[in-house]
């Protein structure tokens, strides 16, 4: 039986690789269809990273439309600028305070961004402020408490998930909180589309989960004992693999 090698460090191009993977392509195309972009519209991608979604938005708005990508990581901004053509503007800014005028945007998009920001409610209020009254937002965000991994002792993947939820991701369950937060921001959630991915290939899953790195941190934080962690990684690397997590596409519109 072959043995999987788990990554020791996160590769620099991991966001681009993930976007190009079968998982990335499938939920990202769903998000674009939920956005319902029309030619000539203005689309704002909050937390655009290296710009994985910007070319598809540029195609959808056409020559008369505008695409604005926004990120607070200078390296991501440089990469996004390098990868985009005309009609796409990439700005270095905080998604909690975009600096854009009121009611200047038709569509707002996030993909795994609200889970990281200090104040997601502020981002929703900002989204409400910049959206035109006919506008729409699609937030693609995971719920890390839905992570399941096959292992003979259920307590081990539970401890691993608890570590991620408690210590790794700032707002690990942001997707389920969005209807409540949207209401507080003056928006309403019109649709929620769950996208559950079942990973059967340990190496492909590792690109998302970073098993070795996260497990080492879980041991340091005393969520797992070292010998349990060693057996866990060996099991994941050598046995038939199964893991699953759910990401939700949350569609919201400005309330009346
Ligand atoms: C997981 S990446 C996703 C990138 C991109 N949306 C994609 O699908 O490939 C999250 C991105 O959000 C950005 N980000 C996080 N907090 C931010 C903030 N407060 N303001 C601007 N960007 C932020 C990070 O720099 C990172 O590029």
mmCIF file of C-alpha atoms and ligand atoms in Angstrom:
data_model
loop_
_atom_site.group_PDB
_atom_site.id
_atom_site.type_symbol
_atom_site.label_atom_id
_atom_site.label_comp_id
_atom_site.label_asym_id
_atom_site.label_seq_id
_atom_site.Cartn_x
_atom_site.Cartn_y
_atom_site.Cartn_z
ATOM 1 C CA UNK A 1 0.000 0.000 0.000
ATOM 2 C CA UNK A 2 1.373 3.446 -0.909
ATOM 3 C CA UNK A 3 2.123 5.980 1.800
ATOM 4 C CA UNK A 4 1.066 9.614 1.651
ATOM 5 C CA UNK A 5 3.553 12.340 2.491
ATOM 6 C CA UNK A 6 1.915 15.211 4.330
ATOM 7 C CA UNK A 7 3.189 18.729 3.682
ATOM 8 C CA UNK A 8 5.499 20.262 6.326
ATOM 9 C CA UNK A 9 4.966 23.839 5.187
ATOM 10 C CA UNK A 10 2.100 25.439 3.297
ATOM 11 C CA UNK A 11 3.168 25.909 -0.349
ATOM 12 C CA UNK A 12 3.137 29.554 -1.482
ATOM 13 C CA UNK A 13 0.796 28.799 -4.367
ATOM 14 C CA UNK A 14 -1.696 26.791 -2.306
ATOM 15 C CA UNK A 15 -4.639 29.186 -2.911
ATOM 16 C CA UNK A 16 -4.108 29.005 -6.661
ATOM 17 C CA UNK A 17 -3.762 25.207 -6.520
ATOM 18 C CA UNK A 18 -6.920 24.882 -4.457
ATOM 19 C CA UNK A 19 -8.888 27.128 -6.823
ATOM 20 C CA UNK A 20 -7.769 24.980 -9.765
ATOM 21 C CA UNK A 21 -8.633 21.668 -8.043
ATOM 22 C CA UNK A 22 -11.865 19.789 -8.775
ATOM 23 C CA UNK A 23 -13.278 20.936 -5.409
ATOM 24 C CA UNK A 24 -12.312 24.572 -6.025
ATOM 25 C CA UNK A 25 -13.698 24.638 -9.549
ATOM 26 C CA UNK A 26 -17.019 23.055 -8.578
ATOM 27 C CA UNK A 27 -18.038 25.309 -5.680
ATOM 28 C CA UNK A 28 -16.545 28.437 -7.244
ATOM 29 C CA UNK A 29 -18.642 27.970 -10.396
ATOM 30 C CA UNK A 30 -21.710 27.513 -8.170
ATOM 31 C CA UNK A 31 -20.893 30.782 -6.366
ATOM 32 C CA UNK A 32 -20.650 32.599 -9.692
ATOM 33 C CA UNK A 33 -23.994 31.260 -10.804
ATOM 34 C CA UNK A 34 -25.603 32.285 -7.455
ATOM 35 C CA UNK A 35 -24.190 35.806 -7.902
ATOM 36 C CA UNK A 36 -26.193 36.124 -11.156
ATOM 37 C CA UNK A 37 -23.821 38.715 -12.628
ATOM 38 C CA UNK A 38 -25.119 40.693 -15.632
ATOM 39 C CA UNK A 39 -22.948 42.357 -18.299
ATOM 40 C CA UNK A 40 -22.045 45.945 -17.382
ATOM 41 C CA UNK A 41 -22.296 45.382 -13.610
ATOM 42 C CA UNK A 42 -19.733 46.168 -10.897
ATOM 43 C CA UNK A 43 -18.492 43.169 -8.884
ATOM 44 C CA UNK A 44 -16.511 43.489 -5.642
ATOM 45 C CA UNK A 45 -14.427 40.487 -4.503
ATOM 46 C CA UNK A 46 -13.646 41.030 -0.814
ATOM 47 C CA UNK A 47 -10.466 39.168 0.197
ATOM 48 C CA UNK A 48 -9.620 38.293 -3.410
ATOM 49 C CA UNK A 49 -6.243 36.717 -2.469
ATOM 50 C CA UNK A 50 -4.059 36.111 -5.543
ATOM 51 C CA UNK A 51 -7.133 36.678 -7.708
ATOM 52 C CA UNK A 52 -8.475 33.196 -8.446
ATOM 53 C CA UNK A 53 -12.007 34.457 -9.127
ATOM 54 C CA UNK A 54 -11.266 37.784 -10.815
ATOM 55 C CA UNK A 55 -10.959 36.516 -14.435
ATOM 56 C CA UNK A 56 -14.356 34.755 -14.208
ATOM 57 C CA UNK A 57 -15.960 37.934 -12.830
ATOM 58 C CA UNK A 58 -14.328 39.976 -15.616
ATOM 59 C CA UNK A 59 -15.778 37.568 -18.215
ATOM 60 C CA UNK A 60 -19.230 37.848 -16.644
ATOM 61 C CA UNK A 61 -19.353 41.678 -16.525
ATOM 62 C CA UNK A 62 -17.819 42.091 -19.998
ATOM 63 C CA UNK A 63 -16.133 45.183 -21.418
ATOM 64 C CA UNK A 64 -18.682 47.629 -19.961
ATOM 65 C CA UNK A 65 -18.437 46.222 -16.431
ATOM 66 C CA UNK A 66 -16.002 46.710 -13.563
ATOM 67 C CA UNK A 67 -14.363 44.176 -11.233
ATOM 68 C CA UNK A 68 -12.716 45.302 -7.996
ATOM 69 C CA UNK A 69 -10.597 42.891 -5.964
ATOM 70 C CA UNK A 70 -9.618 43.881 -2.463
ATOM 71 C CA UNK A 71 -7.142 42.265 -0.064
ATOM 72 C CA UNK A 72 -4.967 43.400 2.853
ATOM 73 C CA UNK A 73 -2.049 41.097 1.994
ATOM 74 C CA UNK A 74 0.417 43.050 -0.209
ATOM 75 C CA UNK A 75 1.840 39.889 -1.802
ATOM 76 C CA UNK A 76 -1.649 38.646 -2.735
ATOM 77 C CA UNK A 77 -2.455 42.071 -4.193
ATOM 78 C CA UNK A 78 0.716 42.020 -6.334
ATOM 79 C CA UNK A 79 -0.083 38.521 -7.585
ATOM 80 C CA UNK A 80 -3.712 39.397 -8.333
ATOM 81 C CA UNK A 81 -2.634 42.520 -10.250
ATOM 82 C CA UNK A 82 -0.099 40.505 -12.266
ATOM 83 C CA UNK A 83 -2.714 37.901 -13.225
ATOM 84 C CA UNK A 84 -5.516 40.226 -14.318
ATOM 85 C CA UNK A 85 -6.275 42.099 -17.471
ATOM 86 C CA UNK A 86 -7.937 45.447 -18.047
ATOM 87 C CA UNK A 87 -11.283 46.078 -16.390
ATOM 88 C CA UNK A 88 -10.032 44.600 -13.114
ATOM 89 C CA UNK A 89 -8.808 46.853 -10.337
ATOM 90 C CA UNK A 90 -7.033 45.290 -7.359
ATOM 91 C CA UNK A 91 -6.777 47.402 -4.225
ATOM 92 C CA UNK A 92 -4.802 46.953 -1.023
ATOM 93 C CA UNK A 93 -7.440 47.544 1.658
ATOM 94 C CA UNK A 94 -9.234 46.071 4.651
ATOM 95 C CA UNK A 95 -12.544 44.410 3.811
ATOM 96 C CA UNK A 96 -13.981 45.905 6.999
ATOM 97 C CA UNK A 97 -13.546 49.453 5.607
ATOM 98 C CA UNK A 98 -13.389 49.355 1.817
ATOM 99 C CA UNK A 99 -13.382 53.118 1.167
ATOM 100 C CA UNK A 100 -15.839 52.573 -1.711
ATOM 101 C CA UNK A 101 -18.798 54.945 -2.163
ATOM 102 C CA UNK A 102 -22.296 54.067 -0.910
ATOM 103 C CA UNK A 103 -24.463 52.002 -3.304
ATOM 104 C CA UNK A 104 -21.704 51.738 -5.932
ATOM 105 C CA UNK A 105 -21.567 47.944 -6.379
ATOM 106 C CA UNK A 106 -23.969 45.340 -7.849
ATOM 107 C CA UNK A 107 -22.436 42.115 -6.556
ATOM 108 C CA UNK A 108 -20.236 41.340 -3.535
ATOM 109 C CA UNK A 109 -18.370 38.055 -3.105
ATOM 110 C CA UNK A 110 -16.279 36.465 -0.373
ATOM 111 C CA UNK A 111 -14.614 33.058 -0.539
ATOM 112 C CA UNK A 112 -13.216 31.820 2.812
ATOM 113 C CA UNK A 113 -12.617 35.355 4.063
ATOM 114 C CA UNK A 114 -15.204 36.103 6.767
ATOM 115 C CA UNK A 115 -13.834 33.138 8.749
ATOM 116 C CA UNK A 116 -10.575 35.113 9.173
ATOM 117 C CA UNK A 117 -11.589 38.744 9.755
ATOM 118 C CA UNK A 118 -11.675 40.314 13.216
ATOM 119 C CA UNK A 119 -15.235 41.618 12.860
ATOM 120 C CA UNK A 120 -17.442 39.809 10.299
ATOM 121 C CA UNK A 121 -20.479 41.962 11.239
ATOM 122 C CA UNK A 122 -18.517 45.034 10.155
ATOM 123 C CA UNK A 123 -17.913 43.406 6.768
ATOM 124 C CA UNK A 124 -21.634 42.685 6.387
ATOM 125 C CA UNK A 125 -22.472 46.317 7.268
ATOM 126 C CA UNK A 126 -19.864 47.436 4.739
ATOM 127 C CA UNK A 127 -21.395 45.087 2.151
ATOM 128 C CA UNK A 128 -24.853 46.537 2.852
ATOM 129 C CA UNK A 129 -23.485 50.087 2.518
ATOM 130 C CA UNK A 130 -21.723 49.592 -0.839
ATOM 131 C CA UNK A 131 -24.442 47.427 -2.439
ATOM 132 C CA UNK A 132 -27.048 49.003 -4.690
ATOM 133 C CA UNK A 133 -30.643 48.307 -3.588
ATOM 134 C CA UNK A 134 -30.921 45.711 -6.387
ATOM 135 C CA UNK A 135 -27.596 44.162 -5.353
ATOM 136 C CA UNK A 136 -26.677 40.708 -4.093
ATOM 137 C CA UNK A 137 -23.868 39.163 -2.071
ATOM 138 C CA UNK A 138 -22.628 35.580 -2.041
ATOM 139 C CA UNK A 139 -20.496 34.531 0.914
ATOM 140 C CA UNK A 140 -18.753 31.158 0.449
ATOM 141 C CA UNK A 141 -17.630 30.168 3.928
ATOM 142 C CA UNK A 142 -16.869 26.819 5.590
ATOM 143 C CA UNK A 143 -18.221 25.437 8.847
ATOM 144 C CA UNK A 144 -15.225 23.718 10.440
ATOM 145 C CA UNK A 145 -17.395 22.000 13.042
ATOM 146 C CA UNK A 146 -18.676 19.787 10.194
ATOM 147 C CA UNK A 147 -15.247 18.209 9.667
ATOM 148 C CA UNK A 148 -15.298 14.425 9.924
ATOM 149 C CA UNK A 149 -12.346 12.100 9.349
ATOM 150 C CA UNK A 150 -12.391 8.300 9.352
ATOM 151 C CA UNK A 151 -10.370 6.827 12.217
ATOM 152 C CA UNK A 152 -10.978 3.760 14.421
ATOM 153 C CA UNK A 153 -11.095 5.891 17.581
ATOM 154 C CA UNK A 154 -13.740 8.623 17.038
ATOM 155 C CA UNK A 155 -12.308 10.700 19.888
ATOM 156 C CA UNK A 156 -9.157 11.447 17.872
ATOM 157 C CA UNK A 157 -10.784 13.216 14.887
ATOM 158 C CA UNK A 158 -13.131 14.902 17.383
ATOM 159 C CA UNK A 159 -10.157 16.311 19.311
ATOM 160 C CA UNK A 160 -8.529 17.372 16.039
ATOM 161 C CA UNK A 161 -11.739 19.162 14.944
ATOM 162 C CA UNK A 162 -12.110 20.762 18.383
ATOM 163 C CA UNK A 163 -8.569 22.128 18.097
ATOM 164 C CA UNK A 164 -9.342 23.703 14.695
ATOM 165 C CA UNK A 165 -12.609 25.192 15.977
ATOM 166 C CA UNK A 166 -11.116 26.444 19.272
ATOM 167 C CA UNK A 167 -7.669 27.587 18.174
ATOM 168 C CA UNK A 168 -6.986 27.653 14.437
ATOM 169 C CA UNK A 169 -9.755 29.567 12.676
ATOM 170 C CA UNK A 170 -10.969 32.893 14.069
ATOM 171 C CA UNK A 171 -14.662 32.386 13.184
ATOM 172 C CA UNK A 172 -14.825 28.652 12.397
ATOM 173 C CA UNK A 173 -18.649 28.498 12.234
ATOM 174 C CA UNK A 174 -19.231 31.824 10.468
ATOM 175 C CA UNK A 175 -21.472 30.333 7.744
ATOM 176 C CA UNK A 176 -24.216 29.251 10.164
ATOM 177 C CA UNK A 177 -24.045 32.664 11.865
ATOM 178 C CA UNK A 178 -24.573 34.632 8.647
ATOM 179 C CA UNK A 179 -28.412 34.794 8.656
ATOM 180 C CA UNK A 180 -28.292 36.357 12.155
ATOM 181 C CA UNK A 181 -25.435 38.712 11.314
ATOM 182 C CA UNK A 182 -27.058 39.693 7.994
ATOM 183 C CA UNK A 183 -30.256 40.693 9.818
ATOM 184 C CA UNK A 184 -28.220 42.887 12.191
ATOM 185 C CA UNK A 185 -26.525 44.490 9.167
ATOM 186 C CA UNK A 186 -29.853 45.242 7.442
ATOM 187 C CA UNK A 187 -29.611 42.428 4.899
ATOM 188 C CA UNK A 188 -31.589 39.242 4.456
ATOM 189 C CA UNK A 189 -30.376 35.808 3.505
ATOM 190 C CA UNK A 190 -32.414 34.602 0.523
ATOM 191 C CA UNK A 191 -30.745 31.235 -0.071
ATOM 192 C CA UNK A 192 -28.223 28.888 1.500
ATOM 193 C CA UNK A 193 -26.523 26.221 -0.614
ATOM 194 C CA UNK A 194 -24.495 23.607 1.285
ATOM 195 C CA UNK A 195 -21.527 22.122 -0.555
ATOM 196 C CA UNK A 196 -20.217 19.021 1.162
ATOM 197 C CA UNK A 197 -17.003 17.583 -0.162
ATOM 198 C CA UNK A 198 -15.938 14.017 0.517
ATOM 199 C CA UNK A 199 -12.182 13.610 0.165
ATOM 200 C CA UNK A 200 -11.003 10.088 -0.669
ATOM 201 C CA UNK A 201 -7.447 11.050 -1.548
ATOM 202 C CA UNK A 202 -5.235 11.914 1.441
ATOM 203 C CA UNK A 203 -2.796 14.060 -0.525
ATOM 204 C CA UNK A 204 -5.553 16.161 -2.120
ATOM 205 C CA UNK A 205 -7.158 16.574 1.314
ATOM 206 C CA UNK A 206 -3.829 17.580 2.803
ATOM 207 C CA UNK A 207 -3.730 20.621 0.506
ATOM 208 C CA UNK A 208 -6.838 21.871 2.319
ATOM 209 C CA UNK A 209 -6.234 20.567 5.830
ATOM 210 C CA UNK A 210 -2.440 20.541 6.299
ATOM 211 C CA UNK A 211 -2.637 17.462 8.510
ATOM 212 C CA UNK A 212 0.963 17.365 9.759
ATOM 213 C CA UNK A 213 1.206 21.070 10.594
ATOM 214 C CA UNK A 214 -2.183 21.205 12.335
ATOM 215 C CA UNK A 215 -1.559 17.949 14.214
ATOM 216 C CA UNK A 216 1.802 19.242 15.512
ATOM 217 C CA UNK A 217 0.057 22.382 16.782
ATOM 218 C CA UNK A 218 -2.722 20.282 18.352
ATOM 219 C CA UNK A 219 -0.073 18.298 20.268
ATOM 220 C CA UNK A 220 1.641 21.508 21.444
ATOM 221 C CA UNK A 221 -1.750 22.821 22.613
ATOM 222 C CA UNK A 222 -2.437 19.487 24.397
ATOM 223 C CA UNK A 223 -5.499 18.583 22.341
ATOM 224 C CA UNK A 224 -3.698 15.355 21.307
ATOM 225 C CA UNK A 225 -1.002 13.248 22.997
ATOM 226 C CA UNK A 226 2.159 12.780 20.915
ATOM 227 C CA UNK A 227 1.760 8.978 20.551
ATOM 228 C CA UNK A 228 -1.919 9.355 19.581
ATOM 229 C CA UNK A 229 -0.929 12.010 17.041
ATOM 230 C CA UNK A 230 1.778 9.760 15.546
ATOM 231 C CA UNK A 231 -0.730 6.906 15.146
ATOM 232 C CA UNK A 232 -3.341 9.309 13.713
ATOM 233 C CA UNK A 233 -0.962 10.605 11.017
ATOM 234 C CA UNK A 234 0.208 7.096 10.186
ATOM 235 C CA UNK A 235 -3.390 5.931 9.862
ATOM 236 C CA UNK A 236 -4.292 8.855 7.571
ATOM 237 C CA UNK A 237 -1.220 8.286 5.419
ATOM 238 C CA UNK A 238 -1.474 4.526 4.992
ATOM 239 C CA UNK A 239 -5.139 3.442 5.212
ATOM 240 C CA UNK A 240 -8.072 4.070 2.864
ATOM 241 C CA UNK A 241 -8.837 7.738 3.454
ATOM 242 C CA UNK A 242 -12.125 9.532 4.098
ATOM 243 C CA UNK A 243 -12.676 13.112 5.267
ATOM 244 C CA UNK A 244 -15.484 15.548 4.696
ATOM 245 C CA UNK A 245 -16.318 19.177 5.441
ATOM 246 C CA UNK A 246 -19.218 21.431 4.463
ATOM 247 C CA UNK A 247 -18.896 24.885 2.962
ATOM 248 C CA UNK A 248 -22.035 27.025 2.632
ATOM 249 C CA UNK A 249 -22.829 29.520 -0.109
ATOM 250 C CA UNK A 250 -24.911 32.131 1.680
ATOM 251 C CA UNK A 251 -26.812 34.480 -0.637
ATOM 252 C CA UNK A 252 -27.882 37.808 0.868
ATOM 253 C CA UNK A 253 -29.613 40.916 -0.408
ATOM 254 C CA UNK A 254 -30.114 44.387 1.073
ATOM 255 C CA UNK A 255 -33.261 44.468 3.197
ATOM 256 C CA UNK A 256 -35.974 46.952 2.290
HETATM 257 C C1 LIG B 1 -8.410 31.793 2.226
HETATM 258 S S1 LIG B 1 -7.905 33.244 1.399
HETATM 259 C C2 LIG B 1 -9.063 33.250 0.051
HETATM 260 C C3 LIG B 1 -8.621 34.069 -1.117
HETATM 261 C C4 LIG B 1 -9.581 34.072 -2.312
HETATM 262 N N1 LIG B 1 -10.885 34.555 -1.928
HETATM 263 C C5 LIG B 1 -9.701 32.710 -2.951
HETATM 264 O O1 LIG B 1 -10.792 32.146 -3.035
HETATM 265 O O2 LIG B 1 -8.662 32.169 -3.376
HETATM 266 C C6 LIG B 1 -8.459 34.567 2.432
HETATM 267 C C7 LIG B 1 -8.007 35.929 1.942
HETATM 268 O O3 LIG B 1 -8.638 36.931 2.757
HETATM 269 C C8 LIG B 1 -7.707 37.976 2.980
HETATM 270 N N2 LIG B 1 -8.126 38.723 4.177
HETATM 271 C C9 LIG B 1 -8.307 38.243 5.442
HETATM 272 N N3 LIG B 1 -8.687 39.233 6.272
HETATM 273 C C10 LIG B 1 -8.753 40.368 5.520
HETATM 274 C C11 LIG B 1 -9.083 41.724 5.802
HETATM 275 N N4 LIG B 1 -9.444 42.119 7.048
HETATM 276 N N5 LIG B 1 -9.052 42.625 4.794
HETATM 277 C C12 LIG B 1 -8.679 42.235 3.530
HETATM 278 N N6 LIG B 1 -8.367 40.957 3.200
HETATM 279 C C13 LIG B 1 -8.389 40.038 4.176
HETATM 280 C C14 LIG B 1 -6.373 37.249 3.134
HETATM 281 O O4 LIG B 1 -5.282 38.116 2.925
HETATM 282 C C15 LIG B 1 -6.501 36.161 2.073
HETATM 283 O O5 LIG B 1 -5.987 36.590 0.833
#
